[in-house]
Short mmCIF file of C-alpha atoms and ligand atoms in Angstrom, two decimals:
data_model
loop_
_atom_site.label_atom_id
_atom_site.label_comp_id
_atom_site.label_asym_id
_atom_site.label_seq_id
_atom_site.Cartn_x
_atom_site.Cartn_y
_atom_site.Cartn_z
CA MET J 1 0.00 0.00 0.00
CA GLU J 2 2.74 2.45 1.02
CA ASN J 3 4.56 2.32 -2.31
CA LYS J 4 1.52 2.34 -4.52
CA LYS J 5 0.71 5.42 -6.56
CA VAL J 6 -2.51 7.15 -5.54
CA ILE J 7 -5.30 7.54 -8.08
CA PHE J 8 -8.34 9.73 -7.55
CA SER J 9 -11.33 10.19 -9.79
CA GLY J 10 -15.04 10.87 -9.55
CA ILE J 11 -18.24 11.44 -11.45
CA LYS J 12 -20.95 13.90 -10.57
CA PRO J 13 -24.50 12.57 -10.25
CA SER J 14 -25.95 15.53 -12.18
CA GLY J 15 -27.82 13.25 -14.57
CA ASP J 16 -28.00 9.56 -15.39
CA LEU J 17 -24.59 8.32 -16.49
CA THR J 18 -23.82 8.01 -20.18
CA LEU J 19 -21.73 5.73 -22.30
CA GLY J 20 -19.24 8.65 -22.38
CA ASN J 21 -18.83 8.48 -18.60
CA TYR J 22 -18.48 4.72 -18.81
CA LEU J 23 -15.95 4.50 -21.62
CA GLY J 24 -14.08 7.73 -20.79
CA ALA J 25 -13.83 7.10 -17.06
CA ILE J 26 -15.19 3.97 -15.38
CA LYS J 27 -13.90 1.35 -17.84
CA ASN J 28 -10.41 2.80 -17.40
CA TRP J 29 -10.67 2.62 -13.64
CA VAL J 30 -11.40 -1.10 -13.85
CA LYS J 31 -8.25 -1.59 -15.92
CA LEU J 32 -6.15 0.38 -13.46
CA GLN J 33 -7.41 -1.76 -10.60
CA ASP J 34 -6.28 -4.87 -12.43
CA ASP J 35 -2.75 -3.42 -12.72
CA ASN J 36 -2.60 -3.75 -8.95
CA GLN J 37 -0.01 -0.99 -8.60
CA TYR J 38 -2.34 1.74 -7.47
CA ASP J 39 -4.19 2.83 -4.38
CA CYS J 40 -7.46 4.08 -5.86
CA PHE J 41 -10.04 6.52 -4.48
CA TYR J 42 -13.26 6.69 -6.49
CA CYS J 43 -15.82 9.18 -5.38
CA VAL J 44 -19.39 10.13 -6.26
CA VAL J 45 -19.00 13.90 -6.34
CA ASP J 46 -22.46 14.95 -5.19
CA MET J 47 -21.23 18.39 -4.11
CA HIS J 48 -20.27 19.09 -7.72
CA ALA J 49 -23.73 18.07 -8.87
CA ILE J 50 -25.41 20.93 -7.00
CA THR J 51 -23.50 23.55 -9.03
CA VAL J 52 -26.60 23.30 -11.20
CA LYS J 53 -30.11 22.91 -9.76
CA GLN J 54 -31.00 19.33 -8.75
CA THR J 55 -34.22 17.76 -7.56
CA PRO J 56 -33.29 16.34 -4.11
CA LYS J 57 -35.11 13.04 -4.66
CA ASP J 58 -33.35 12.47 -8.00
CA LEU J 59 -29.99 13.46 -6.59
CA ARG J 60 -30.37 10.88 -3.81
CA ARG J 61 -31.30 8.12 -6.23
CA ARG J 62 -28.56 9.02 -8.70
CA THR J 63 -25.84 9.25 -6.06
CA LEU J 64 -26.54 5.67 -5.02
CA GLU J 65 -26.96 4.57 -8.61
CA VAL J 66 -23.57 6.00 -9.60
CA LEU J 67 -21.99 4.07 -6.73
CA ALA J 68 -23.86 0.94 -7.84
CA ILE J 69 -22.59 1.46 -11.41
CA TYR J 70 -18.98 1.71 -10.19
CA ILE J 71 -19.36 -1.62 -8.40
CA ALA J 72 -21.36 -3.30 -11.18
CA ALA J 73 -18.74 -2.25 -13.74
CA GLY J 74 -16.14 -4.15 -11.77
CA ILE J 75 -14.62 -1.72 -9.29
CA GLU J 76 -14.21 -3.85 -6.22
CA PRO J 77 -14.94 -2.11 -2.92
CA GLU J 78 -12.39 -4.34 -1.16
CA LYS J 79 -9.56 -3.21 -3.42
CA ASN J 80 -10.51 0.46 -3.80
CA THR J 81 -11.89 3.23 -1.64
CA LEU J 82 -15.41 4.03 -2.85
CA PHE J 83 -17.20 6.93 -1.18
CA ILE J 84 -19.56 9.87 -1.45
CA GLN J 85 -17.89 13.29 -1.51
CA SER J 86 -20.26 15.04 0.94
CA HIS J 87 -19.48 12.34 3.54
CA VAL J 88 -15.90 13.59 3.85
CA PRO J 89 -16.07 17.19 5.12
CA ALA J 90 -12.36 17.72 4.40
CA HIS J 91 -13.30 18.35 0.75
CA SER J 92 -15.24 21.52 1.49
CA GLU J 93 -12.79 22.63 4.18
CA LEU J 94 -9.78 22.42 1.87
CA SER J 95 -11.81 23.97 -0.90
CA TRP J 96 -12.22 27.21 1.08
CA VAL J 97 -8.49 27.49 1.77
CA LEU J 98 -7.69 26.84 -1.88
CA THR J 99 -10.37 29.29 -3.06
CA CYS J 100 -8.44 31.93 -1.16
CA ASN J 101 -5.33 30.86 -3.08
CA SER J 102 -6.95 30.97 -6.54
CA TYR J 103 -7.49 33.86 -8.93
CA MET J 104 -10.68 35.13 -10.54
CA GLY J 105 -8.80 35.33 -13.85
CA GLU J 106 -7.77 31.68 -13.96
CA LEU J 107 -11.22 30.45 -12.94
CA GLY J 108 -12.88 32.68 -15.52
CA ARG J 109 -10.80 31.05 -18.25
CA MET J 110 -12.24 27.58 -17.67
CA THR J 111 -14.04 26.45 -20.83
CA GLN J 112 -16.70 24.49 -18.97
CA TYR J 113 -17.59 27.56 -16.90
CA LYS J 114 -17.76 29.69 -20.02
CA ASP J 115 -19.99 27.17 -21.81
CA LYS J 116 -22.33 26.54 -18.93
CA SER J 117 -22.57 30.17 -17.81
CA ALA J 118 -23.36 31.23 -21.39
CA LYS J 119 -26.51 29.11 -21.12
CA GLY J 120 -27.36 30.39 -17.62
CA GLY J 121 -28.14 34.04 -18.40
CA GLU J 122 -28.55 36.20 -15.30
CA SER J 123 -28.77 33.43 -12.74
CA ILE J 124 -25.42 31.66 -12.91
CA GLY J 125 -24.61 30.00 -9.59
CA ALA J 126 -21.29 31.04 -8.02
CA GLY J 127 -20.58 27.33 -7.51
CA LEU J 128 -20.21 26.92 -11.25
CA PHE J 129 -17.35 29.41 -11.07
CA THR J 130 -15.54 27.98 -8.04
CA TYR J 131 -16.18 24.30 -8.80
CA PRO J 132 -12.72 23.65 -10.30
CA VAL J 133 -11.25 24.61 -6.90
CA LEU J 134 -13.41 21.98 -5.21
CA MET J 135 -12.18 19.52 -7.84
CA ALA J 136 -8.59 20.53 -7.07
CA SER J 137 -9.30 19.87 -3.39
CA ASP J 138 -10.77 16.45 -4.16
CA ILE J 139 -7.58 15.48 -5.95
CA LEU J 140 -4.98 17.12 -3.70
CA LEU J 141 -6.40 15.83 -0.40
CA TYR J 142 -5.31 12.29 -1.26
CA GLN J 143 -1.78 13.21 -2.44
CA THR J 144 -2.94 11.93 -5.80
CA GLU J 145 -0.40 11.18 -8.49
CA LEU J 146 -2.66 10.07 -11.30
CA VAL J 147 -6.12 11.32 -12.30
CA PRO J 148 -7.88 9.26 -14.98
CA VAL J 149 -10.07 11.72 -16.88
CA GLY J 150 -11.62 12.38 -20.26
CA LYS J 151 -10.17 15.15 -22.42
CA ASP J 152 -12.85 17.62 -21.26
CA GLN J 153 -11.39 17.63 -17.74
CA ILE J 154 -7.75 18.23 -18.65
CA GLN J 155 -8.07 21.99 -18.22
CA HIS J 156 -9.40 21.55 -14.68
CA LEU J 157 -6.59 19.17 -13.89
CA GLU J 158 -4.04 21.73 -15.11
CA LEU J 159 -5.63 24.23 -12.76
CA ALA J 160 -5.34 21.77 -9.85
CA ARG J 161 -1.64 21.45 -10.65
CA ASP J 162 -1.21 25.25 -10.74
CA ILE J 163 -3.00 25.69 -7.42
CA ALA J 164 -0.93 22.91 -5.81
CA MET J 165 2.37 24.37 -7.04
CA ARG J 166 1.38 27.85 -5.90
CA PHE J 167 0.49 26.56 -2.43
CA ASN J 168 3.70 24.52 -2.20
CA ASN J 169 5.76 27.57 -3.17
CA ALA J 170 4.01 29.83 -0.70
CA TYR J 171 3.89 27.47 2.31
CA SER J 172 6.48 24.72 1.61
CA ASP J 173 5.88 21.28 0.11
CA THR J 174 2.38 20.07 0.97
CA PHE J 175 0.73 18.54 -2.08
CA LYS J 176 1.87 16.00 -4.65
CA ILE J 177 1.52 17.39 -8.15
CA PRO J 178 -1.01 15.20 -10.00
CA GLU J 179 -0.78 14.00 -13.61
CA GLY J 180 -3.67 13.27 -15.96
CA TYR J 181 -4.24 9.84 -17.42
CA VAL J 182 -6.28 9.84 -20.62
CA ASN J 183 -7.39 6.81 -22.62
CA LYS J 184 -6.92 8.15 -26.15
CA GLN J 185 -9.60 6.24 -28.02
CA ALA J 186 -12.31 6.95 -25.46
CA SER J 187 -11.04 10.36 -24.39
CA LYS J 188 -14.04 12.06 -25.91
CA ILE J 189 -17.14 10.13 -26.88
CA MET J 190 -19.23 12.46 -28.98
CA ASP J 191 -22.93 13.31 -29.08
CA LEU J 192 -24.82 10.97 -31.43
CA GLN J 193 -26.87 13.80 -32.89
CA ASN J 194 -24.08 16.35 -33.07
CA PRO J 195 -20.71 14.59 -33.31
CA GLU J 196 -18.87 17.94 -33.02
CA LYS J 197 -19.87 18.10 -29.34
CA LYS J 198 -19.13 15.69 -26.50
CA MET J 199 -21.75 13.28 -25.21
CA SER J 200 -23.10 14.78 -21.98
CA LYS J 201 -25.55 13.48 -19.42
CA SER J 202 -27.23 16.90 -19.05
CA ASP J 203 -27.99 17.27 -22.76
CA GLU J 204 -31.63 18.17 -23.52
CA ASN J 205 -31.86 15.74 -26.44
CA PRO J 206 -31.88 12.13 -25.18
CA ASN J 207 -31.06 10.89 -28.69
CA GLY J 208 -27.64 12.48 -28.34
CA TYR J 209 -26.54 10.10 -25.59
CA ILE J 210 -26.74 6.47 -24.57
CA LEU J 211 -27.32 5.95 -20.89
CA ILE J 212 -25.59 3.12 -19.07
CA MET J 213 -29.05 2.01 -17.93
CA ASP J 214 -30.78 2.35 -21.33
CA PRO J 215 -32.69 -0.84 -22.27
CA PRO J 216 -31.53 -2.73 -25.43
CA GLU J 217 -34.38 -1.50 -27.65
CA VAL J 218 -33.59 2.12 -26.76
CA ILE J 219 -29.89 1.59 -27.52
CA ARG J 220 -30.76 0.07 -30.91
CA LYS J 221 -33.03 2.99 -31.74
CA LYS J 222 -30.54 5.66 -30.67
CA ILE J 223 -27.66 4.10 -32.62
CA SER J 224 -29.78 3.62 -35.73
CA ARG J 225 -30.68 7.32 -35.56
CA ALA J 226 -27.09 8.47 -34.95
CA VAL J 227 -26.04 11.17 -37.40
CA THR J 228 -23.59 9.95 -40.06
CA ASP J 229 -22.76 11.36 -43.53
CA THR J 230 -23.30 10.73 -47.22
CA VAL J 231 -19.94 9.05 -47.91
CA GLY J 232 -21.41 5.61 -47.20
CA LYS J 233 -18.11 3.99 -46.23
CA VAL J 234 -16.84 3.14 -42.74
CA ASN J 235 -13.72 5.34 -42.52
CA TYR J 236 -11.83 6.64 -39.50
CA THR J 237 -11.45 10.29 -40.38
CA ASP J 238 -12.36 13.74 -39.03
CA ASP J 239 -14.37 14.29 -42.20
CA GLN J 240 -16.83 11.64 -41.00
CA PRO J 241 -17.14 12.54 -37.29
CA GLY J 242 -20.31 10.51 -36.67
CA ILE J 243 -18.80 7.30 -38.03
CA LYS J 244 -15.47 8.04 -36.32
CA ASN J 245 -17.32 8.28 -33.01
CA LEU J 246 -19.10 4.95 -33.56
CA ILE J 247 -15.75 3.34 -34.41
CA ASN J 248 -14.28 4.72 -31.20
CA ILE J 249 -17.19 3.34 -29.21
CA MET J 250 -16.96 -0.11 -30.77
CA GLY J 251 -13.15 -0.17 -30.63
CA THR J 252 -13.00 0.81 -26.96
CA ILE J 253 -15.50 -1.82 -25.92
CA ARG J 254 -13.96 -4.61 -27.99
CA GLY J 255 -10.39 -3.49 -27.25
CA VAL J 256 -9.42 -3.24 -30.93
CA LYS J 257 -7.82 -0.47 -32.99
CA PRO J 258 -9.91 1.72 -35.34
CA GLU J 259 -8.05 0.38 -38.42
CA GLU J 260 -9.19 -3.16 -37.64
CA ILE J 261 -12.80 -2.07 -37.58
CA VAL J 262 -12.41 -0.13 -40.83
CA GLU J 263 -11.02 -3.28 -42.44
CA GLU J 264 -13.77 -5.46 -41.03
CA TYR J 265 -16.50 -3.21 -42.47
CA ALA J 266 -14.79 -2.41 -45.77
CA ASP J 267 -17.58 -4.07 -47.76
CA LYS J 268 -20.48 -3.21 -45.51
CA GLY J 269 -22.86 -0.27 -45.31
CA TYR J 270 -23.76 1.97 -42.36
CA ALA J 271 -26.90 -0.02 -41.50
CA ASP J 272 -24.91 -3.21 -40.86
CA PHE J 273 -22.21 -1.33 -39.00
CA LYS J 274 -24.70 0.47 -36.77
CA LYS J 275 -26.51 -2.77 -35.99
CA ASP J 276 -23.26 -4.32 -34.77
CA VAL J 277 -22.28 -1.21 -32.80
CA ALA J 278 -25.61 -1.40 -30.97
CA GLU J 279 -25.16 -5.09 -30.17
CA VAL J 280 -21.62 -4.55 -28.88
CA ILE J 281 -22.88 -1.80 -26.54
CA ILE J 282 -25.81 -3.92 -25.37
CA SER J 283 -23.68 -6.93 -24.51
CA GLU J 284 -21.25 -4.71 -22.60
CA LEU J 285 -23.97 -2.94 -20.62
CA GLN J 286 -26.45 -5.72 -19.92
CA PRO J 287 -24.54 -7.50 -17.13
CA ILE J 288 -23.78 -4.12 -15.55
CA GLN J 289 -27.45 -3.16 -15.63
CA GLU J 290 -28.47 -6.43 -13.97
CA ARG J 291 -26.00 -5.96 -11.13
CA VAL J 292 -27.01 -2.30 -10.67
CA ASN J 293 -30.64 -3.32 -10.33
CA GLU J 294 -29.68 -5.94 -7.75
CA LEU J 295 -27.65 -3.45 -5.72
CA MET J 296 -30.38 -0.80 -5.92
CA SER J 297 -33.01 -3.23 -4.68
CA ASN J 298 -31.11 -3.87 -1.46
CA LYS J 299 -29.45 -0.65 -0.33
CA LYS J 300 -27.86 -2.26 2.73
CA GLU J 301 -24.85 -3.50 0.80
CA LEU J 302 -24.34 -0.06 -0.77
CA GLU J 303 -24.67 1.60 2.63
CA GLU J 304 -21.95 -0.58 4.12
CA ILE J 305 -19.67 0.18 1.20
CA TYR J 306 -20.07 3.97 1.25
CA LYS J 307 -19.81 4.16 5.04
CA SER J 308 -16.59 2.21 5.26
CA GLY J 309 -15.30 4.08 2.17
CA ALA J 310 -15.93 7.45 3.85
CA GLN J 311 -14.03 6.32 6.94
CA LYS J 312 -11.00 5.22 4.94
CA ALA J 313 -11.09 8.36 2.79
CA SER J 314 -11.48 10.68 5.81
CA TYR J 315 -8.44 9.20 7.48
CA VAL J 316 -6.21 10.02 4.49
CA ALA J 317 -7.87 13.35 3.68
CA ASN J 318 -7.64 14.65 7.24
CA LYS J 319 -3.89 14.06 7.33
CA THR J 320 -3.45 16.46 4.40
CA LEU J 321 -6.03 18.89 5.75
CA ARG J 322 -4.29 19.14 9.15
CA LYS J 323 -1.01 20.03 7.42
CA VAL J 324 -2.70 22.67 5.31
CA MET J 325 -4.48 24.27 8.25
CA LYS J 326 -1.29 24.40 10.27
CA LYS J 327 0.67 25.92 7.41
CA VAL J 328 -1.80 28.72 6.72
CA GLY J 329 -1.78 29.66 10.41
CA PHE J 330 -4.97 28.16 11.85
CA ILE J 331 -4.81 27.05 15.50
CA PRO J 332 -4.87 23.21 15.73
CA ARG J 333 -8.22 21.83 16.95
N1 AQP W 1 -18.31 12.19 -23.65
C1 AQP W 1 -17.33 11.78 -22.85
N2 AQP W 1 -16.29 11.07 -23.34
C2 AQP W 1 -15.28 10.65 -22.54
N3 AQP W 1 -15.24 10.90 -21.20
C3 AQP W 1 -16.26 11.61 -20.67
N4 AQP W 1 -16.53 12.03 -19.42
C4 AQP W 1 -17.70 12.70 -19.40
N5 AQP W 1 -18.22 12.76 -20.63
C5 AQP W 1 -17.35 12.09 -21.45
C6 AQP W 1 -15.66 11.72 -18.28
O1 AQP W 1 -16.48 11.24 -17.22
C7 AQP W 1 -15.91 11.65 -15.97
C8 AQP W 1 -16.94 12.24 -15.09
O2 AQP W 1 -17.46 13.39 -15.58
P1 AQP W 1 -18.48 14.26 -14.72
O3 AQP W 1 -19.81 13.67 -14.78
O4 AQP W 1 -17.98 14.49 -13.36
O5 AQP W 1 -18.43 15.61 -15.47
P2 AQP W 1 -18.57 15.96 -16.96
O6 AQP W 1 -17.28 15.74 -17.65
O7 AQP W 1 -19.12 17.35 -16.97
O8 AQP W 1 -19.63 14.93 -17.53
P3 AQP W 1 -20.95 15.22 -18.32
O9 AQP W 1 -21.59 13.92 -18.64
O10 AQP W 1 -20.72 16.15 -19.46
O11 AQP W 1 -21.84 15.91 -17.21
P4 AQP W 1 -22.70 17.23 -17.24
O12 AQP W 1 -23.51 17.15 -18.51
O13 AQP W 1 -23.53 17.17 -16.02
O14 AQP W 1 -21.74 18.36 -17.21
C9 AQP W 1 -14.75 12.60 -16.29
O15 AQP W 1 -13.55 11.88 -16.19
C10 AQP W 1 -15.03 12.99 -17.73
O16 AQP W 1 -13.84 13.32 -18.40
#
């Protein structure tokens, strides 16, 4: 345990999880666990979810469902620390200290803030602006070395690094400087209706995403409706972004390179290709869905997992927090 590198990652329960979350994040985590060289902390970041308005009942269900999906996808609670962010108060405590060590300018440059605030008009929550600092706190509390993320989160990770280095320079070495870990082929799964934009769980058009819990007939329908092009040939190129995205999806699930798929479908049309893509997704997701439903029907098992996870996480997080508080000049409790 002592010599293992620390990994931290999380997903916010702001909507039902998509295939993008699964292939860009969770599937990677499972692989990392099998490497057996890492000490992994996987969190359901419910405090991030409330940066946009949530219905409390849905947030409660989704928080547990995200945890159930982690476990169903193969992340073993015995080998990893699985917990809910709001159960470890150190996250919000460190976040305040780091907010006071961050600049308006750097936070204002975050693309996700710019995108989301552009849609928000007059009533943009301040949490949307400061959320990358909370994410930095999540990562830095565990002396994380590696953060498996999709491409969309790289900018936030860079910010976490900047904040950590600034703090270390001002107060002496406190935080490890984290690195990103991106799975190239699944780094950005795109929207099925608009393949120029990433697949997102909070999208208004449900045809743009596949949910991890979507039933087979819905998956078939969504894939058959996915936007393609008029070329009519399965090529892996930026000129055919819809097809490229479907190749990435199929390739990531099957663990094969895009070129192999292009070769396989050289003599086939889009209809055949799409049919197979749908079936590959369905066979990947079906066992996960069954296990999620099992876990959600008996919450006791989940409760034991998140409670013991929060205890383990708090122990590690509080060690870092105590150092930080001492260094900035707070009186020890
Ligand atoms: N389309 C995607 N392709 C690859 N990876 C993705 N991730 C999200 N979408 C894709 C990765 O999933 C992890 C958790 O993300 P998150 O839910 O905490 O935040 P997000 O990136 O903002 O995800 P969404 O689905 O777009 O949520 P909303 O719509 O609520 O903002 C991260 O590792 C992310 O890279």
